[in-house]
Rosetta silent file (secondary structure, phi, psi, omega in degrees, C-alpha in Angstrom):
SEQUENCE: XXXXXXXXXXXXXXXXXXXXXXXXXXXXXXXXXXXXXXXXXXXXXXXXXXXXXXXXXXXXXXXXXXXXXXXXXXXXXXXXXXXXXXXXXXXXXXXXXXXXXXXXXXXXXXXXXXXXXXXXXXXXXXXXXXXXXXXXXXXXXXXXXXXXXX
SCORE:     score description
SCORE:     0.000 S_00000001
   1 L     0.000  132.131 -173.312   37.052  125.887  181.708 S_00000001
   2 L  -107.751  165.335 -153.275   38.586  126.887  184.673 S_00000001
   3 L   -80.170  148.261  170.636   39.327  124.891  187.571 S_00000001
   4 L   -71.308  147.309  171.803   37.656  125.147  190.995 S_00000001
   5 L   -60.972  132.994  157.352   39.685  127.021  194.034 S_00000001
   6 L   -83.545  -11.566 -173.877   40.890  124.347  196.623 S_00000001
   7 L   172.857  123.826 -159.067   41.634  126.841  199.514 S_00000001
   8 L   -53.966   27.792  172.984   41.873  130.692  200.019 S_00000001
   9 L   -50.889  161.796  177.474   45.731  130.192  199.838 S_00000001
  10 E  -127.101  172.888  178.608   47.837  133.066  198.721 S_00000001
  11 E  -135.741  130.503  170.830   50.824  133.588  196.309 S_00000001
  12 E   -84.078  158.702 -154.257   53.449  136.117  196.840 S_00000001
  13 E  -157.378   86.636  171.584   54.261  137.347  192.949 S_00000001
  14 E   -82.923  111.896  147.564   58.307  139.269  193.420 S_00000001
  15 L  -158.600  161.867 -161.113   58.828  140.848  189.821 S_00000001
  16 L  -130.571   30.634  170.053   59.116  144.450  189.321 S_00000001
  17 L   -86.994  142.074  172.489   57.683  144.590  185.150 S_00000001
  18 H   -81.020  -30.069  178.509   54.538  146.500  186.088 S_00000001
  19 H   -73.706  -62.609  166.412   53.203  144.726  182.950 S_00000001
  20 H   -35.250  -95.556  173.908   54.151  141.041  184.042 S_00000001
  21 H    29.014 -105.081 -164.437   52.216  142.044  187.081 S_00000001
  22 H   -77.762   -8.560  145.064   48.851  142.513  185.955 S_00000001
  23 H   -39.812  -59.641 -155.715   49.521  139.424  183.122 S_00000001
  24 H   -77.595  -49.184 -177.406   50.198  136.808  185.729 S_00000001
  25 H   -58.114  -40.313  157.601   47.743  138.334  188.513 S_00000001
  26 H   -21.657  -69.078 -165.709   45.304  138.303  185.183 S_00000001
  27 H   -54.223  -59.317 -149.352   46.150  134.959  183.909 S_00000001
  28 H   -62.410  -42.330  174.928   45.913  133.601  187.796 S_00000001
  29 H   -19.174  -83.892 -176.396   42.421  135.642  188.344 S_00000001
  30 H   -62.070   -0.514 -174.888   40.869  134.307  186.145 S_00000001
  31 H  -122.187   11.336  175.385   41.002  130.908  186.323 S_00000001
  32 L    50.241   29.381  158.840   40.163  131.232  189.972 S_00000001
  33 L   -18.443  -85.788 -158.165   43.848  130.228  190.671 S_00000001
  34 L  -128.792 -176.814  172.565   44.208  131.868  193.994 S_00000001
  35 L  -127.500  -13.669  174.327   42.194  134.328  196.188 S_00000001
  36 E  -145.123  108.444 -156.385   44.962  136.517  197.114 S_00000001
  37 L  -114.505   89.071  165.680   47.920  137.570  195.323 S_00000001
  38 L   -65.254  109.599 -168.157   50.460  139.695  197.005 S_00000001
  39 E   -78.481  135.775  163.285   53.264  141.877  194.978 S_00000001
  40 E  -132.748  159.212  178.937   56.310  142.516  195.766 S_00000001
  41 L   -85.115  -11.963  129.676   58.723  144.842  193.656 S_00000001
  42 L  -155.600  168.902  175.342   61.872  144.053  194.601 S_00000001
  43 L     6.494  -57.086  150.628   64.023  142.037  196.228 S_00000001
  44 H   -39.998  -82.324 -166.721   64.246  144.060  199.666 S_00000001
  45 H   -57.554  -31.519  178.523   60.269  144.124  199.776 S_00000001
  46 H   -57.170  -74.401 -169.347   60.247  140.205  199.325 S_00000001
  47 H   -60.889  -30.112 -178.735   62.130  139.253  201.537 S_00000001
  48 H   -76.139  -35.790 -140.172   61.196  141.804  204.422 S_00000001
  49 H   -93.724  -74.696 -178.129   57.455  140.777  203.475 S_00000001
  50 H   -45.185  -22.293 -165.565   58.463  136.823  204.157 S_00000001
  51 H   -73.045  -57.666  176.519   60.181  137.947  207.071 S_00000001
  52 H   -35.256  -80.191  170.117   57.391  139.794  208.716 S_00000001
  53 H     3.348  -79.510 -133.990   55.049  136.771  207.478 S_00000001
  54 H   -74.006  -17.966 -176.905   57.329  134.178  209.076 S_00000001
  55 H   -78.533  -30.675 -159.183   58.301  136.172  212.593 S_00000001
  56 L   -66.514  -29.755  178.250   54.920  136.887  213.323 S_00000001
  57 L    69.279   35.386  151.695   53.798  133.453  214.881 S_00000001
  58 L   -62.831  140.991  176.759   51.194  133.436  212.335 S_00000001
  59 L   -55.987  157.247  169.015   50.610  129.072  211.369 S_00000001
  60 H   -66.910  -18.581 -171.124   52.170  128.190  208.215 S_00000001
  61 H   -62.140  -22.101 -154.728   49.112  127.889  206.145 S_00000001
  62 H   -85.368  -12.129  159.385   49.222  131.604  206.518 S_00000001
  63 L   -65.423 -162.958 -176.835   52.438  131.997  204.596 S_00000001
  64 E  -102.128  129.110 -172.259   52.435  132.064  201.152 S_00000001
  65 E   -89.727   -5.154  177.532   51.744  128.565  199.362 S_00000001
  66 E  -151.295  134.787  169.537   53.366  129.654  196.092 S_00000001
  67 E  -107.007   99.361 -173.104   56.481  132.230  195.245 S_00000001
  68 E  -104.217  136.208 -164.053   56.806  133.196  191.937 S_00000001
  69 E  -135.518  128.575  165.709   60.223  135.213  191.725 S_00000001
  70 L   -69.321  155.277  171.379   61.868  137.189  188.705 S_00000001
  71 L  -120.480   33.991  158.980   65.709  136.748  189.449 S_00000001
  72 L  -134.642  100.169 -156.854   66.414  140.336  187.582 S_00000001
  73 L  -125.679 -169.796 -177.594   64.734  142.350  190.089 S_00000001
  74 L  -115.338  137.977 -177.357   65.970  146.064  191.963 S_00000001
  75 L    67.580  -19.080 -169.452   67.865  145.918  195.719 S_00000001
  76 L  -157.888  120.083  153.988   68.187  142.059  195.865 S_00000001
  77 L   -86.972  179.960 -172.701   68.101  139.799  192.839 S_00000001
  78 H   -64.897  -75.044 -169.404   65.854  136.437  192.549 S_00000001
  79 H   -67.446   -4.324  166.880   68.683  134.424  193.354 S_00000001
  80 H   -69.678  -28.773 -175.951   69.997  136.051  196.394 S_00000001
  81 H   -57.413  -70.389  166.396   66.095  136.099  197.406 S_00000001
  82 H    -8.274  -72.680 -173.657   66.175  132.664  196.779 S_00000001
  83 H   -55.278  -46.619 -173.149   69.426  131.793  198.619 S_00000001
  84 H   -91.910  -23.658 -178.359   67.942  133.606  202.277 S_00000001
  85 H   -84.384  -27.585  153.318   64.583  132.088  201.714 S_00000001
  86 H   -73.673  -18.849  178.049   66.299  128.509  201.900 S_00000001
  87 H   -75.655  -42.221 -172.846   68.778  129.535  204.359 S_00000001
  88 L   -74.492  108.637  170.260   65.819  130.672  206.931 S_00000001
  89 H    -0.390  -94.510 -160.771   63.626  127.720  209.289 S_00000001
  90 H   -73.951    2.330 -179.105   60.344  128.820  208.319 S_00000001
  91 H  -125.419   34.377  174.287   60.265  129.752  204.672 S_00000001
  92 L   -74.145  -49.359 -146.710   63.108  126.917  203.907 S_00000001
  93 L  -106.849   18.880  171.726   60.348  124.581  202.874 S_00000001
  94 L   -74.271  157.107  147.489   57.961  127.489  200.478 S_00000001
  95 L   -51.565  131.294 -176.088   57.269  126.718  196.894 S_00000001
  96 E  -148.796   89.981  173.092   59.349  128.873  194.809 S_00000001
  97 E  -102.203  140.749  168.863   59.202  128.677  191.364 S_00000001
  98 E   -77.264  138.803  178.687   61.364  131.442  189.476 S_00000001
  99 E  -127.673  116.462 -177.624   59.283  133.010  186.107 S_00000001
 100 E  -150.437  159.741 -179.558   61.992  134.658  184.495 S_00000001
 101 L   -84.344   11.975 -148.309   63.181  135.915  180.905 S_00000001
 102 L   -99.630  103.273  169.588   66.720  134.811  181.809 S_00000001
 103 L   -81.333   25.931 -154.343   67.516  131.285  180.053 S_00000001
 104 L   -77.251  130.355 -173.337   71.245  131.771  180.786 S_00000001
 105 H   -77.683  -17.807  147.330   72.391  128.231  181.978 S_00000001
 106 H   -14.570  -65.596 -160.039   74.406  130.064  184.839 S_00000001
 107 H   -73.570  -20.925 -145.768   71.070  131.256  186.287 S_00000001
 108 H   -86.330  -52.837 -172.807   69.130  128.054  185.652 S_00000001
 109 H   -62.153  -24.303 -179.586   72.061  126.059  187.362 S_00000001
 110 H   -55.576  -60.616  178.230   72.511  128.583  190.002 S_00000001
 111 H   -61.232  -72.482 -142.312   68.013  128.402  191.488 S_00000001
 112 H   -75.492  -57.331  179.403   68.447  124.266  191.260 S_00000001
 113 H   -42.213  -44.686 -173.516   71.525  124.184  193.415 S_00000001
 114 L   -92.484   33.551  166.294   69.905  126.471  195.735 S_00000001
 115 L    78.911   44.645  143.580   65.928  124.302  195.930 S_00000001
 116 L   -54.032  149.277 -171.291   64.044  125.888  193.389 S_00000001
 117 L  -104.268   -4.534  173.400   61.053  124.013  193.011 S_00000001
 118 E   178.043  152.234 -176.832   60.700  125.208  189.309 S_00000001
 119 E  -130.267  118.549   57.828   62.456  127.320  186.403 S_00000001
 120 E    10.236  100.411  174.962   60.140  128.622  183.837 S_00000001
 121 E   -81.983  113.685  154.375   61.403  131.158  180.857 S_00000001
 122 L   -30.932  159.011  157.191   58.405  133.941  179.881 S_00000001
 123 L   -97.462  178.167 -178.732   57.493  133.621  176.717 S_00000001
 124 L  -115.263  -15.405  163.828   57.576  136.529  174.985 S_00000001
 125 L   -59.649  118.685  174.238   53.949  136.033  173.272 S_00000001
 126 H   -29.467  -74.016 -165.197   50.482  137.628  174.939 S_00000001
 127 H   -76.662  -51.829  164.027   49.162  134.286  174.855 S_00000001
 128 H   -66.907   -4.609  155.001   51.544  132.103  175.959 S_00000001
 129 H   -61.734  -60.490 -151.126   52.619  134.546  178.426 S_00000001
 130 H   -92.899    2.500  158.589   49.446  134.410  180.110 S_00000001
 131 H   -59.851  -48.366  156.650   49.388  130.719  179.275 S_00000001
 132 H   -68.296  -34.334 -179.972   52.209  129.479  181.155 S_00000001
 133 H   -92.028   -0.018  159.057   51.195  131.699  183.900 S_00000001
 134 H   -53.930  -82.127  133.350   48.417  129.686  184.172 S_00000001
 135 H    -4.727  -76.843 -154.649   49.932  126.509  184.098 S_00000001
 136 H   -76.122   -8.953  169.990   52.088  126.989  186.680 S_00000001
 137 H   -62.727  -68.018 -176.978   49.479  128.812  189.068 S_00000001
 138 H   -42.768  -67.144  179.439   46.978  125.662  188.298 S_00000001
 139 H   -13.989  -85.609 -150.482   49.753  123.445  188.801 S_00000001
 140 H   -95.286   -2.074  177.750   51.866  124.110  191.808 S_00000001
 141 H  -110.639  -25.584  178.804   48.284  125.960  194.129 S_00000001
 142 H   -91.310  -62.609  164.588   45.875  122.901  192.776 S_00000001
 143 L   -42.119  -59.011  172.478   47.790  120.144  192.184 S_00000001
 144 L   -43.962  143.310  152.919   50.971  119.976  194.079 S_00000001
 145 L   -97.742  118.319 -168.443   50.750  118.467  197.649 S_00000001
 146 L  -110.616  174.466  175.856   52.538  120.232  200.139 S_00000001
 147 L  -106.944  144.056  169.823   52.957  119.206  204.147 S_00000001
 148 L   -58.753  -25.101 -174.620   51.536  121.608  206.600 S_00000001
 149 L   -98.017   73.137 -167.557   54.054  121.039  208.978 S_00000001
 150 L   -84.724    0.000    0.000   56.900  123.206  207.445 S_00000001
């Protein structure tokens, strides 16, 4: 059954499998997750996208309340992405979870050192692919409490 939307929040969604894509915007879709899900394809495009966001002197709800980031992306990888979106004022404090195939303990130790807020490994299965991508949409846009004043 899927859960009701609490607020027309959006999620930026960096990964640059064209397939992952329409899985997770699928999975989140449908379960009335989110209302707006913006892609970006790599690295470069994230981060320019947060910048724009965050320069703009748009309020924070108008950022993005959840970042789900591959870290083996094209022009920037997920942890460098990472690394500048904690280094920067106003996107210091976003939700970031990484969804990535990489279990390598390198990478895993690398995102917690820098404030990931979650590490997640794809599955490699249809359904627990879009299962997981579920999860962590319900999770971290319905559940989680965040503060407004980032």
């Amino acid at each position: 059954m899927p859960l009701e939307r609490i607020d027309p929040a959006k999620i930026l969604l960096v990964e640059d499998d064209p397939n992952d894509v329409e899985l997770i915007k699928l999975a989140l879709e449908n379960h009335k997750v989110v209302n707006q899900i913006d892609v970006a394809t790599d690295g470069e495009q994230a981060l320019n996208y947060l910048h724009e966001l965050s320069s703009s002197g748009l309020p924070v709800r108008d950022l993005p309340r959840l970042t789900l980031l591959d870290l083996k992306l094209p022009k920037i990888d997920g942890i460098k992405v990472l690394e500048r979106i904690r280094n920067e004022p106003r996107t210091r404090d976003l939700v970031v979870v990484v969804m990535t195939s990489s279990s390598e303990n390198q990478d895993l130790k690398a995102c917690y050192q820098l404030g990931v807020n979650s590490y997640v490994v794809k599955p490699l299965g249809f359904n627990q692919f879009m299962d997981v991508s579920r999860q962590v949409g319900c999770y971290w846009m319905m559940l989680n409490q965040v503060t407004q004043t980032l």
